[in-house]
Amino acid sequence: DTEVTQTPKHLVMGMTNKKSLKCEQHMGHRAMYWYKQKAKKPPELMFVYSYEKLSINESVPSRFSPECPNSSLLNLHLHALQPEDSALYLCASSQEPGRLNSPLHFGNGTRLTVT
Amino acid sequence: KNQVEQSPQSLIILEGKNCTLQCNYTVSPFSNLRWYKQDTGRGPVSLTIMTFSENTKSNGRYTATLDADTKQSSLHITASQLSDSASYICVVSALGSYIPTFGRGTSLIVHP
Protein backbone atom coordinates (compact mmCIF):
# COMPACT_ATOMS: atom_id res chain seq x y z
CA ASP A 1 0.00 0.00 0.00
CA THR A 2 1.14 3.50 -0.83
CA GLU A 3 2.16 5.83 2.03
CA VAL A 4 0.62 8.77 0.20
CA THR A 5 -3.17 8.66 0.38
CA GLN A 6 -5.35 10.41 -2.18
CA THR A 7 -9.10 10.89 -2.09
CA PRO A 8 -11.36 10.42 -3.87
CA LYS A 9 -10.14 7.63 -6.14
CA HIS A 10 -12.59 8.62 -8.85
CA LEU A 11 -14.38 11.91 -9.48
CA VAL A 12 -16.86 12.92 -12.16
CA MET A 13 -17.76 16.60 -12.28
CA GLY A 14 -19.51 19.02 -14.56
CA MET A 15 -17.86 22.10 -15.96
CA THR A 16 -19.68 24.37 -13.49
CA ASN A 17 -18.92 22.30 -10.39
CA LYS A 18 -16.45 23.05 -7.61
CA LYS A 19 -14.64 20.07 -6.15
CA SER A 20 -11.43 19.33 -4.25
CA LEU A 21 -8.83 16.61 -4.39
CA LYS A 22 -7.09 15.66 -1.18
CA CYS A 23 -3.67 14.20 -0.45
CA GLU A 24 -2.15 13.13 2.87
CA GLN A 25 1.25 11.78 3.93
CA HIS A 26 2.65 11.03 7.37
CA MET A 27 6.27 10.33 6.45
CA GLY A 28 7.50 13.72 7.64
CA HIS A 29 8.23 14.78 4.07
CA ARG A 30 8.57 18.53 3.58
CA ALA A 31 7.97 18.66 -0.17
CA MET A 32 4.67 17.84 -1.84
CA TYR A 33 3.73 17.84 -5.49
CA TRP A 34 0.74 17.72 -7.81
CA TYR A 35 1.14 15.97 -11.17
CA LYS A 36 -1.31 15.51 -14.03
CA GLN A 37 -1.08 12.36 -16.14
CA LYS A 38 -2.92 11.70 -19.39
CA ALA A 39 -3.23 8.17 -20.77
CA LYS A 40 0.03 6.64 -22.00
CA LYS A 41 1.94 9.83 -21.15
CA PRO A 42 4.40 10.58 -18.34
CA PRO A 43 3.24 12.67 -15.38
CA GLU A 44 3.42 16.44 -15.89
CA LEU A 45 4.35 18.62 -12.94
CA MET A 46 1.73 21.17 -11.86
CA PHE A 47 2.76 22.50 -8.44
CA VAL A 48 5.49 22.04 -5.83
CA TYR A 49 5.14 22.95 -2.16
CA SER A 50 8.27 23.19 -0.07
CA TYR A 51 7.87 23.60 3.70
CA GLU A 52 4.18 24.42 3.14
CA LYS A 53 4.94 27.25 0.76
CA LEU A 54 4.18 27.18 -2.95
CA SER A 55 7.56 27.17 -4.66
CA ILE A 56 6.70 26.14 -8.21
CA ASN A 57 3.64 26.72 -10.37
CA GLU A 58 4.19 25.33 -13.85
CA SER A 59 1.93 27.89 -15.54
CA VAL A 60 -1.16 26.00 -14.47
CA PRO A 61 -4.52 27.66 -15.30
CA SER A 62 -6.20 29.41 -12.38
CA ARG A 63 -9.10 26.96 -12.47
CA PHE A 64 -6.70 24.72 -10.51
CA SER A 65 -5.94 26.13 -7.06
CA PRO A 66 -3.55 24.30 -4.71
CA GLU A 67 -3.56 24.59 -0.94
CA CYS A 68 -1.22 23.20 1.71
CA PRO A 69 -2.96 23.53 5.11
CA ASN A 70 -0.08 21.81 6.96
CA SER A 71 2.98 19.68 6.31
CA SER A 72 0.91 16.49 5.93
CA LEU A 73 -1.92 17.70 3.74
CA LEU A 74 -2.19 18.96 0.19
CA ASN A 75 -5.39 19.93 -1.57
CA LEU A 76 -6.21 20.80 -5.16
CA HIS A 77 -9.34 22.89 -5.60
CA LEU A 78 -11.08 22.59 -8.95
CA HIS A 79 -13.50 25.10 -10.49
CA ALA A 80 -14.89 25.58 -13.98
CA LEU A 81 -12.83 22.77 -15.48
CA GLN A 82 -12.86 21.77 -19.14
CA PRO A 83 -13.29 18.26 -20.58
CA GLU A 84 -9.61 18.26 -21.59
CA ASP A 85 -8.73 18.47 -17.88
CA SER A 86 -9.86 14.88 -17.51
CA ALA A 87 -6.82 12.91 -16.36
CA LEU A 88 -5.21 11.03 -13.49
CA TYR A 89 -4.09 13.53 -10.85
CA LEU A 90 -1.17 12.29 -8.82
CA CYS A 91 0.09 13.62 -5.52
CA ALA A 92 3.67 12.94 -4.49
CA SER A 93 5.95 13.76 -1.59
CA SER A 94 9.69 13.70 -0.93
CA GLN A 95 11.93 14.41 2.03
CA GLU A 96 13.04 17.72 0.59
CA PRO A 97 12.83 19.05 -2.95
CA GLY A 98 15.96 18.41 -4.96
CA ARG A 99 17.62 16.39 -2.21
CA LEU A 100 20.01 13.67 -3.37
CA ASN A 101 18.65 10.13 -2.99
CA SER A 102 15.19 11.39 -2.13
CA PRO A 103 12.69 9.62 -4.36
CA LEU A 104 9.21 10.83 -5.02
CA HIS A 105 6.56 8.79 -3.22
CA PHE A 106 3.38 8.83 -5.27
CA GLY A 107 -0.20 8.26 -4.26
CA ASN A 108 -2.48 6.15 -6.44
CA GLY A 109 -4.11 9.19 -7.90
CA THR A 110 -7.58 10.54 -8.47
CA ARG A 111 -9.13 9.64 -11.82
CA LEU A 112 -10.96 12.83 -12.82
CA THR A 113 -13.58 12.99 -15.56
CA VAL A 114 -15.02 16.36 -16.55
CA THR A 115 -18.33 16.18 -18.39
CA LYS B 1 17.01 21.17 -23.03
CA ASN B 2 16.83 18.29 -20.55
CA GLN B 3 15.47 15.15 -22.16
CA VAL B 4 14.98 11.49 -21.24
CA GLU B 5 14.45 8.94 -23.99
CA GLN B 6 13.33 5.39 -23.29
CA SER B 7 13.33 2.32 -25.49
CA PRO B 8 11.60 0.25 -26.49
CA GLN B 9 8.24 2.00 -26.30
CA SER B 10 6.58 -1.36 -25.64
CA LEU B 11 7.72 -4.91 -25.07
CA ILE B 12 5.99 -8.27 -24.90
CA ILE B 13 7.77 -11.24 -23.33
CA LEU B 14 6.88 -14.67 -22.02
CA GLU B 15 6.74 -15.39 -18.31
CA GLY B 16 10.10 -16.51 -16.97
CA LYS B 17 12.14 -14.68 -19.59
CA ASN B 18 14.54 -11.83 -18.91
CA CYS B 19 14.38 -8.39 -20.48
CA THR B 20 16.28 -5.10 -20.51
CA LEU B 21 14.85 -1.62 -20.79
CA GLN B 22 16.94 1.36 -21.88
CA CYS B 23 17.09 5.00 -20.84
CA ASN B 24 19.24 7.74 -22.43
CA TYR B 25 19.32 11.22 -20.97
CA THR B 26 20.72 14.66 -21.61
CA VAL B 27 19.97 16.11 -18.16
CA SER B 28 22.81 18.27 -16.88
CA PRO B 29 24.30 18.70 -14.37
CA PHE B 30 23.31 15.20 -13.38
CA SER B 31 22.10 14.48 -9.85
CA ASN B 32 20.31 11.15 -9.84
CA LEU B 33 18.33 8.70 -11.94
CA ARG B 34 15.36 6.71 -10.78
CA TRP B 35 13.36 3.88 -12.26
CA TYR B 36 9.67 3.71 -11.39
CA LYS B 37 7.11 0.98 -12.02
CA GLN B 38 3.55 2.12 -12.70
CA ASP B 39 0.71 -0.37 -12.74
CA THR B 40 -2.38 0.59 -14.70
CA GLY B 41 -4.54 3.03 -12.72
CA ARG B 42 -2.02 3.38 -9.89
CA GLY B 43 0.75 5.79 -8.99
CA PRO B 44 4.40 5.14 -9.88
CA VAL B 45 6.46 3.19 -7.35
CA SER B 46 10.21 3.73 -7.01
CA LEU B 47 12.34 0.69 -7.90
CA THR B 48 15.87 2.11 -7.72
CA ILE B 49 17.63 5.44 -7.34
CA MET B 50 21.21 5.95 -8.53
CA THR B 51 23.67 8.81 -8.24
CA PHE B 52 26.64 9.46 -10.53
CA SER B 53 28.99 7.35 -8.39
CA GLU B 54 26.85 4.22 -8.61
CA ASN B 55 27.14 1.78 -11.52
CA THR B 56 24.74 -0.96 -10.47
CA LYS B 57 21.91 -1.28 -8.01
CA SER B 58 19.59 -4.22 -7.45
CA ASN B 59 16.14 -4.55 -5.96
CA GLY B 60 15.08 -8.18 -6.01
CA ARG B 61 14.71 -9.26 -9.64
CA TYR B 62 15.31 -5.70 -10.85
CA THR B 63 18.87 -4.56 -11.59
CA ALA B 64 19.61 -1.03 -12.77
CA THR B 65 22.89 0.08 -14.31
CA LEU B 66 24.18 3.58 -14.90
CA ASP B 67 26.93 4.83 -17.21
CA ALA B 68 27.33 8.51 -16.36
CA ASP B 69 29.87 8.98 -19.15
CA THR B 70 27.56 7.89 -21.94
CA LYS B 71 24.47 9.09 -20.05
CA GLN B 72 22.74 5.76 -20.32
CA SER B 73 20.89 3.54 -17.88
CA SER B 74 19.28 0.16 -18.18
CA LEU B 75 16.79 -1.79 -16.11
CA HIS B 76 17.17 -5.55 -16.29
CA ILE B 77 14.30 -7.75 -15.14
CA THR B 78 15.17 -11.36 -14.37
CA ALA B 79 12.76 -14.30 -14.52
CA SER B 80 9.77 -12.13 -15.38
CA GLN B 81 6.42 -12.66 -13.70
CA LEU B 82 2.90 -11.77 -14.81
CA SER B 83 2.87 -9.06 -12.13
CA ASP B 84 5.78 -7.33 -13.89
CA SER B 85 3.32 -6.16 -16.56
CA ALA B 86 3.37 -2.38 -16.13
CA SER B 87 4.87 0.84 -17.42
CA TYR B 88 8.49 1.46 -16.42
CA ILE B 89 9.48 5.10 -16.23
CA CYS B 90 13.00 6.54 -16.11
CA VAL B 91 13.24 9.84 -14.21
CA VAL B 92 16.38 12.00 -14.14
CA SER B 93 17.04 14.96 -11.85
CA ALA B 94 19.49 17.80 -12.29
CA LEU B 95 21.50 19.17 -9.40
CA GLY B 96 19.57 21.78 -7.47
CA SER B 97 16.40 21.28 -9.48
CA TYR B 98 12.96 20.68 -8.00
CA ILE B 99 11.69 19.36 -11.32
CA PRO B 100 12.81 15.90 -12.47
CA THR B 101 12.56 15.00 -16.16
CA PHE B 102 10.37 12.03 -16.93
CA GLY B 103 10.80 9.61 -19.81
CA ARG B 104 7.71 8.48 -21.69
CA GLY B 105 8.03 4.99 -20.24
CA THR B 106 8.26 1.46 -21.59
CA SER B 107 5.08 -0.59 -21.50
CA LEU B 108 5.94 -4.16 -20.58
CA ILE B 109 3.48 -7.02 -21.04
CA VAL B 110 4.34 -10.45 -19.66
CA HIS B 111 2.34 -13.32 -21.16
CA PRO B 112 1.89 -16.73 -19.51
PDB file of C-alpha atoms in Angstrom:
ATOM      1  CA  ASP A   1       0.000   0.000   0.000  1.00  0.00           C
ATOM      2  CA  THR A   2       1.145   3.503  -0.825  1.00  0.00           C
ATOM      3  CA  GLU A   3       2.156   5.826   2.029  1.00  0.00           C
ATOM      4  CA  VAL A   4       0.616   8.773   0.204  1.00  0.00           C
ATOM      5  CA  THR A   5      -3.174   8.660   0.380  1.00  0.00           C
ATOM      6  CA  GLN A   6      -5.346  10.406  -2.180  1.00  0.00           C
ATOM      7  CA  THR A   7      -9.101  10.891  -2.094  1.00  0.00           C
ATOM      8  CA  PRO A   8     -11.361  10.423  -3.872  1.00  0.00           C
ATOM      9  CA  LYS A   9     -10.145   7.626  -6.137  1.00  0.00           C
ATOM     10  CA  HIS A  10     -12.593   8.618  -8.850  1.00  0.00           C
ATOM     11  CA  LEU A  11     -14.378  11.906  -9.483  1.00  0.00           C
ATOM     12  CA  VAL A  12     -16.864  12.922 -12.155  1.00  0.00           C
ATOM     13  CA  MET A  13     -17.756  16.599 -12.282  1.00  0.00           C
ATOM     14  CA  GLY A  14     -19.511  19.021 -14.556  1.00  0.00           C
ATOM     15  CA  MET A  15     -17.858  22.102 -15.961  1.00  0.00           C
ATOM     16  CA  THR A  16     -19.679  24.365 -13.489  1.00  0.00           C
ATOM     17  CA  ASN A  17     -18.922  22.303 -10.389  1.00  0.00           C
ATOM     18  CA  LYS A  18     -16.453  23.050  -7.609  1.00  0.00           C
ATOM     19  CA  LYS A  19     -14.636  20.075  -6.148  1.00  0.00           C
ATOM     20  CA  SER A  20     -11.432  19.333  -4.248  1.00  0.00           C
ATOM     21  CA  LEU A  21      -8.831  16.609  -4.395  1.00  0.00           C
ATOM     22  CA  LYS A  22      -7.091  15.659  -1.177  1.00  0.00           C
ATOM     23  CA  CYS A  23      -3.669  14.195  -0.447  1.00  0.00           C
ATOM     24  CA  GLU A  24      -2.151  13.126   2.867  1.00  0.00           C
ATOM     25  CA  GLN A  25       1.251  11.782   3.927  1.00  0.00           C
ATOM     26  CA  HIS A  26       2.654  11.028   7.370  1.00  0.00           C
ATOM     27  CA  MET A  27       6.271  10.328   6.453  1.00  0.00           C
ATOM     28  CA  GLY A  28       7.495  13.720   7.635  1.00  0.00           C
ATOM     29  CA  HIS A  29       8.229  14.782   4.065  1.00  0.00           C
ATOM     30  CA  ARG A  30       8.573  18.533   3.583  1.00  0.00           C
ATOM     31  CA  ALA A  31       7.971  18.662  -0.172  1.00  0.00           C
ATOM     32  CA  MET A  32       4.668  17.838  -1.837  1.00  0.00           C
ATOM     33  CA  TYR A  33       3.726  17.838  -5.489  1.00  0.00           C
ATOM     34  CA  TRP A  34       0.736  17.723  -7.810  1.00  0.00           C
ATOM     35  CA  TYR A  35       1.144  15.970 -11.167  1.00  0.00           C
ATOM     36  CA  LYS A  36      -1.311  15.509 -14.027  1.00  0.00           C
ATOM     37  CA  GLN A  37      -1.082  12.363 -16.142  1.00  0.00           C
ATOM     38  CA  LYS A  38      -2.917  11.696 -19.393  1.00  0.00           C
ATOM     39  CA  ALA A  39      -3.233   8.171 -20.770  1.00  0.00           C
ATOM     40  CA  LYS A  40       0.028   6.643 -22.004  1.00  0.00           C
ATOM     41  CA  LYS A  41       1.941   9.826 -21.152  1.00  0.00           C
ATOM     42  CA  PRO A  42       4.400  10.576 -18.337  1.00  0.00           C
ATOM     43  CA  PRO A  43       3.237  12.673 -15.377  1.00  0.00           C
ATOM     44  CA  GLU A  44       3.418  16.436 -15.894  1.00  0.00           C
ATOM     45  CA  LEU A  45       4.345  18.616 -12.936  1.00  0.00           C
ATOM     46  CA  MET A  46       1.730  21.170 -11.862  1.00  0.00           C
ATOM     47  CA  PHE A  47       2.762  22.500  -8.436  1.00  0.00           C
ATOM     48  CA  VAL A  48       5.486  22.042  -5.828  1.00  0.00           C
ATOM     49  CA  TYR A  49       5.142  22.948  -2.164  1.00  0.00           C
ATOM     50  CA  SER A  50       8.271  23.193  -0.066  1.00  0.00           C
ATOM     51  CA  TYR A  51       7.866  23.598   3.700  1.00  0.00           C
ATOM     52  CA  GLU A  52       4.177  24.417   3.137  1.00  0.00           C
ATOM     53  CA  LYS A  53       4.940  27.248   0.757  1.00  0.00           C
ATOM     54  CA  LEU A  54       4.184  27.184  -2.955  1.00  0.00           C
ATOM     55  CA  SER A  55       7.559  27.169  -4.665  1.00  0.00           C
ATOM     56  CA  ILE A  56       6.702  26.140  -8.213  1.00  0.00           C
ATOM     57  CA  ASN A  57       3.643  26.719 -10.374  1.00  0.00           C
ATOM     58  CA  GLU A  58       4.193  25.329 -13.851  1.00  0.00           C
ATOM     59  CA  SER A  59       1.934  27.887 -15.538  1.00  0.00           C
ATOM     60  CA  VAL A  60      -1.159  26.003 -14.469  1.00  0.00           C
ATOM     61  CA  PRO A  61      -4.523  27.658 -15.299  1.00  0.00           C
ATOM     62  CA  SER A  62      -6.204  29.413 -12.379  1.00  0.00           C
ATOM     63  CA  ARG A  63      -9.103  26.957 -12.466  1.00  0.00           C
ATOM     64  CA  PHE A  64      -6.698  24.722 -10.507  1.00  0.00           C
ATOM     65  CA  SER A  65      -5.941  26.132  -7.060  1.00  0.00           C
ATOM     66  CA  PRO A  66      -3.548  24.297  -4.707  1.00  0.00           C
ATOM     67  CA  GLU A  67      -3.563  24.593  -0.938  1.00  0.00           C
ATOM     68  CA  CYS A  68      -1.223  23.201   1.711  1.00  0.00           C
ATOM     69  CA  PRO A  69      -2.961  23.531   5.114  1.00  0.00           C
ATOM     70  CA  ASN A  70      -0.081  21.814   6.959  1.00  0.00           C
ATOM     71  CA  SER A  71       2.977  19.684   6.314  1.00  0.00           C
ATOM     72  CA  SER A  72       0.911  16.495   5.934  1.00  0.00           C
ATOM     73  CA  LEU A  73      -1.917  17.705   3.736  1.00  0.00           C
ATOM     74  CA  LEU A  74      -2.195  18.964   0.190  1.00  0.00           C
ATOM     75  CA  ASN A  75      -5.394  19.933  -1.575  1.00  0.00           C
ATOM     76  CA  LEU A  76      -6.206  20.801  -5.163  1.00  0.00           C
ATOM     77  CA  HIS A  77      -9.341  22.889  -5.600  1.00  0.00           C
ATOM     78  CA  LEU A  78     -11.085  22.594  -8.953  1.00  0.00           C
ATOM     79  CA  HIS A  79     -13.499  25.099 -10.491  1.00  0.00           C
ATOM     80  CA  ALA A  80     -14.894  25.577 -13.981  1.00  0.00           C
ATOM     81  CA  LEU A  81     -12.830  22.772 -15.485  1.00  0.00           C
ATOM     82  CA  GLN A  82     -12.861  21.768 -19.135  1.00  0.00           C
ATOM     83  CA  PRO A  83     -13.291  18.262 -20.580  1.00  0.00           C
ATOM     84  CA  GLU A  84      -9.612  18.262 -21.587  1.00  0.00           C
ATOM     85  CA  ASP A  85      -8.725  18.472 -17.885  1.00  0.00           C
ATOM     86  CA  SER A  86      -9.863  14.876 -17.513  1.00  0.00           C
ATOM     87  CA  ALA A  87      -6.819  12.908 -16.362  1.00  0.00           C
ATOM     88  CA  LEU A  88      -5.207  11.032 -13.494  1.00  0.00           C
ATOM     89  CA  TYR A  89      -4.089  13.535 -10.852  1.00  0.00           C
ATOM     90  CA  LEU A  90      -1.167  12.287  -8.816  1.00  0.00           C
ATOM     91  CA  CYS A  91       0.092  13.624  -5.520  1.00  0.00           C
ATOM     92  CA  ALA A  92       3.675  12.936  -4.489  1.00  0.00           C
ATOM     93  CA  SER A  93       5.948  13.763  -1.588  1.00  0.00           C
ATOM     94  CA  SER A  94       9.690  13.704  -0.926  1.00  0.00           C
ATOM     95  CA  GLN A  95      11.930  14.412   2.034  1.00  0.00           C
ATOM     96  CA  GLU A  96      13.044  17.716   0.589  1.00  0.00           C
ATOM     97  CA  PRO A  97      12.831  19.050  -2.951  1.00  0.00           C
ATOM     98  CA  GLY A  98      15.962  18.409  -4.964  1.00  0.00           C
ATOM     99  CA  ARG A  99      17.619  16.390  -2.211  1.00  0.00           C
ATOM    100  CA  LEU A 100      20.010  13.672  -3.368  1.00  0.00           C
ATOM    101  CA  ASN A 101      18.652  10.129  -2.986  1.00  0.00           C
ATOM    102  CA  SER A 102      15.191  11.392  -2.127  1.00  0.00           C
ATOM    103  CA  PRO A 103      12.694   9.624  -4.364  1.00  0.00           C
ATOM    104  CA  LEU A 104       9.211  10.826  -5.016  1.00  0.00           C
ATOM    105  CA  HIS A 105       6.556   8.790  -3.216  1.00  0.00           C
ATOM    106  CA  PHE A 106       3.380   8.827  -5.270  1.00  0.00           C
ATOM    107  CA  GLY A 107      -0.204   8.261  -4.256  1.00  0.00           C
ATOM    108  CA  ASN A 108      -2.477   6.147  -6.440  1.00  0.00           C
ATOM    109  CA  GLY A 109      -4.107   9.192  -7.900  1.00  0.00           C
ATOM    110  CA  THR A 110      -7.583  10.541  -8.473  1.00  0.00           C
ATOM    111  CA  ARG A 111      -9.129   9.642 -11.817  1.00  0.00           C
ATOM    112  CA  LEU A 112     -10.956  12.833 -12.820  1.00  0.00           C
ATOM    113  CA  THR A 113     -13.583  12.985 -15.555  1.00  0.00           C
ATOM    114  CA  VAL A 114     -15.018  16.363 -16.552  1.00  0.00           C
ATOM    115  CA  THR A 115     -18.333  16.178 -18.393  1.00  0.00           C
TER     116      THR A 115
ATOM    117  CA  LYS B   1      17.008  21.168 -23.026  1.00  0.00           C
ATOM    118  CA  ASN B   2      16.828  18.293 -20.545  1.00  0.00           C
ATOM    119  CA  GLN B   3      15.474  15.146 -22.163  1.00  0.00           C
ATOM    120  CA  VAL B   4      14.983  11.491 -21.239  1.00  0.00           C
ATOM    121  CA  GLU B   5      14.452   8.941 -23.988  1.00  0.00           C
ATOM    122  CA  GLN B   6      13.329   5.391 -23.287  1.00  0.00           C
ATOM    123  CA  SER B   7      13.328   2.324 -25.490  1.00  0.00           C
ATOM    124  CA  PRO B   8      11.599   0.249 -26.486  1.00  0.00           C
ATOM    125  CA  GLN B   9       8.240   2.002 -26.296  1.00  0.00           C
ATOM    126  CA  SER B  10       6.582  -1.355 -25.639  1.00  0.00           C
ATOM    127  CA  LEU B  11       7.720  -4.906 -25.069  1.00  0.00           C
ATOM    128  CA  ILE B  12       5.986  -8.270 -24.903  1.00  0.00           C
ATOM    129  CA  ILE B  13       7.767 -11.243 -23.332  1.00  0.00           C
ATOM    130  CA  LEU B  14       6.877 -14.672 -22.015  1.00  0.00           C
ATOM    131  CA  GLU B  15       6.737 -15.393 -18.312  1.00  0.00           C
ATOM    132  CA  GLY B  16      10.098 -16.514 -16.967  1.00  0.00           C
ATOM    133  CA  LYS B  17      12.142 -14.683 -19.586  1.00  0.00           C
ATOM    134  CA  ASN B  18      14.543 -11.830 -18.908  1.00  0.00           C
ATOM    135  CA  CYS B  19      14.380  -8.388 -20.479  1.00  0.00           C
ATOM    136  CA  THR B  20      16.281  -5.105 -20.512  1.00  0.00           C
ATOM    137  CA  LEU B  21      14.850  -1.619 -20.793  1.00  0.00           C
ATOM    138  CA  GLN B  22      16.945   1.361 -21.883  1.00  0.00           C
ATOM    139  CA  CYS B  23      17.090   5.000 -20.837  1.00  0.00           C
ATOM    140  CA  ASN B  24      19.239   7.738 -22.428  1.00  0.00           C
ATOM    141  CA  TYR B  25      19.316  11.221 -20.966  1.00  0.00           C
ATOM    142  CA  THR B  26      20.722  14.661 -21.608  1.00  0.00           C
ATOM    143  CA  VAL B  27      19.974  16.110 -18.164  1.00  0.00           C
ATOM    144  CA  SER B  28      22.806  18.271 -16.884  1.00  0.00           C
ATOM    145  CA  PRO B  29      24.298  18.704 -14.367  1.00  0.00           C
ATOM    146  CA  PHE B  30      23.311  15.202 -13.378  1.00  0.00           C
ATOM    147  CA  SER B  31      22.100  14.478  -9.851  1.00  0.00           C
ATOM    148  CA  ASN B  32      20.308  11.148  -9.836  1.00  0.00           C
ATOM    149  CA  LEU B  33      18.335   8.697 -11.942  1.00  0.00           C
ATOM    150  CA  ARG B  34      15.359   6.706 -10.779  1.00  0.00           C
ATOM    151  CA  TRP B  35      13.361   3.881 -12.262  1.00  0.00           C
ATOM    152  CA  TYR B  36       9.670   3.709 -11.389  1.00  0.00           C
ATOM    153  CA  LYS B  37       7.106   0.984 -12.019  1.00  0.00           C
ATOM    154  CA  GLN B  38       3.549   2.124 -12.702  1.00  0.00           C
ATOM    155  CA  ASP B  39       0.710  -0.374 -12.738  1.00  0.00           C
ATOM    156  CA  THR B  40      -2.379   0.595 -14.696  1.00  0.00           C
ATOM    157  CA  GLY B  41      -4.537   3.026 -12.721  1.00  0.00           C
ATOM    158  CA  ARG B  42      -2.023   3.383  -9.894  1.00  0.00           C
ATOM    159  CA  GLY B  43       0.747   5.793  -8.987  1.00  0.00           C
ATOM    160  CA  PRO B  44       4.403   5.140  -9.884  1.00  0.00           C
ATOM    161  CA  VAL B  45       6.459   3.192  -7.346  1.00  0.00           C
ATOM    162  CA  SER B  46      10.205   3.731  -7.010  1.00  0.00           C
ATOM    163  CA  LEU B  47      12.343   0.690  -7.901  1.00  0.00           C
ATOM    164  CA  THR B  48      15.866   2.115  -7.719  1.00  0.00           C
ATOM    165  CA  ILE B  49      17.630   5.443  -7.345  1.00  0.00           C
ATOM    166  CA  MET B  50      21.206   5.951  -8.534  1.00  0.00           C
ATOM    167  CA  THR B  51      23.674   8.809  -8.242  1.00  0.00           C
ATOM    168  CA  PHE B  52      26.639   9.462 -10.529  1.00  0.00           C
ATOM    169  CA  SER B  53      28.991   7.347  -8.385  1.00  0.00           C
ATOM    170  CA  GLU B  54      26.853   4.215  -8.610  1.00  0.00           C
ATOM    171  CA  ASN B  55      27.137   1.779 -11.517  1.00  0.00           C
ATOM    172  CA  THR B  56      24.743  -0.960 -10.472  1.00  0.00           C
ATOM    173  CA  LYS B  57      21.915  -1.282  -8.007  1.00  0.00           C
ATOM    174  CA  SER B  58      19.591  -4.223  -7.455  1.00  0.00           C
ATOM    175  CA  ASN B  59      16.138  -4.546  -5.961  1.00  0.00           C
ATOM    176  CA  GLY B  60      15.075  -8.184  -6.012  1.00  0.00           C
ATOM    177  CA  ARG B  61      14.705  -9.264  -9.635  1.00  0.00           C
ATOM    178  CA  TYR B  62      15.314  -5.704 -10.849  1.00  0.00           C
ATOM    179  CA  THR B  63      18.874  -4.555 -11.588  1.00  0.00           C
ATOM    180  CA  ALA B  64      19.614  -1.030 -12.768  1.00  0.00           C
ATOM    181  CA  THR B  65      22.887   0.083 -14.307  1.00  0.00           C
ATOM    182  CA  LEU B  66      24.178   3.578 -14.901  1.00  0.00           C
ATOM    183  CA  ASP B  67      26.931   4.831 -17.205  1.00  0.00           C
ATOM    184  CA  ALA B  68      27.327   8.508 -16.364  1.00  0.00           C
ATOM    185  CA  ASP B  69      29.875   8.982 -19.151  1.00  0.00           C
ATOM    186  CA  THR B  70      27.555   7.886 -21.944  1.00  0.00           C
ATOM    187  CA  LYS B  71      24.469   9.088 -20.048  1.00  0.00           C
ATOM    188  CA  GLN B  72      22.744   5.760 -20.323  1.00  0.00           C
ATOM    189  CA  SER B  73      20.891   3.544 -17.881  1.00  0.00           C
ATOM    190  CA  SER B  74      19.280   0.161 -18.185  1.00  0.00           C
ATOM    191  CA  LEU B  75      16.794  -1.787 -16.108  1.00  0.00           C
ATOM    192  CA  HIS B  76      17.170  -5.554 -16.289  1.00  0.00           C
ATOM    193  CA  ILE B  77      14.298  -7.751 -15.143  1.00  0.00           C
ATOM    194  CA  THR B  78      15.166 -11.359 -14.368  1.00  0.00           C
ATOM    195  CA  ALA B  79      12.755 -14.298 -14.518  1.00  0.00           C
ATOM    196  CA  SER B  80       9.771 -12.127 -15.377  1.00  0.00           C
ATOM    197  CA  GLN B  81       6.418 -12.664 -13.702  1.00  0.00           C
ATOM    198  CA  LEU B  82       2.900 -11.768 -14.806  1.00  0.00           C
ATOM    199  CA  SER B  83       2.874  -9.060 -12.128  1.00  0.00           C
ATOM    200  CA  ASP B  84       5.778  -7.331 -13.891  1.00  0.00           C
ATOM    201  CA  SER B  85       3.324  -6.161 -16.556  1.00  0.00           C
ATOM    202  CA  ALA B  86       3.368  -2.384 -16.126  1.00  0.00           C
ATOM    203  CA  SER B  87       4.871   0.838 -17.417  1.00  0.00           C
ATOM    204  CA  TYR B  88       8.494   1.457 -16.419  1.00  0.00           C
ATOM    205  CA  ILE B  89       9.476   5.099 -16.233  1.00  0.00           C
ATOM    206  CA  CYS B  90      13.002   6.536 -16.114  1.00  0.00           C
ATOM    207  CA  VAL B  91      13.241   9.838 -14.213  1.00  0.00           C
ATOM    208  CA  VAL B  92      16.378  11.997 -14.143  1.00  0.00           C
ATOM    209  CA  SER B  93      17.042  14.955 -11.846  1.00  0.00           C
ATOM    210  CA  ALA B  94      19.490  17.798 -12.294  1.00  0.00           C
ATOM    211  CA  LEU B  95      21.502  19.168  -9.397  1.00  0.00           C
ATOM    212  CA  GLY B  96      19.566  21.781  -7.466  1.00  0.00           C
ATOM    213  CA  SER B  97      16.397  21.280  -9.479  1.00  0.00           C
ATOM    214  CA  TYR B  98      12.963  20.681  -8.002  1.00  0.00           C
ATOM    215  CA  ILE B  99      11.688  19.361 -11.319  1.00  0.00           C
ATOM    216  CA  PRO B 100      12.807  15.900 -12.471  1.00  0.00           C
ATOM    217  CA  THR B 101      12.564  15.004 -16.158  1.00  0.00           C
ATOM    218  CA  PHE B 102      10.365  12.027 -16.931  1.00  0.00           C
ATOM    219  CA  GLY B 103      10.805   9.609 -19.806  1.00  0.00           C
ATOM    220  CA  ARG B 104       7.713   8.479 -21.691  1.00  0.00           C
ATOM    221  CA  GLY B 105       8.026   4.991 -20.236  1.00  0.00           C
ATOM    222  CA  THR B 106       8.262   1.459 -21.587  1.00  0.00           C
ATOM    223  CA  SER B 107       5.081  -0.586 -21.503  1.00  0.00           C
ATOM    224  CA  LEU B 108       5.937  -4.165 -20.578  1.00  0.00           C
ATOM    225  CA  ILE B 109       3.482  -7.025 -21.040  1.00  0.00           C
ATOM    226  CA  VAL B 110       4.340 -10.447 -19.660  1.00  0.00           C
ATOM    227  CA  HIS B 111       2.339 -13.318 -21.159  1.00  0.00           C
ATOM    228  CA  PRO B 112       1.885 -16.733 -19.511  1.00  0.00           C
TER     229      PRO B 112
END
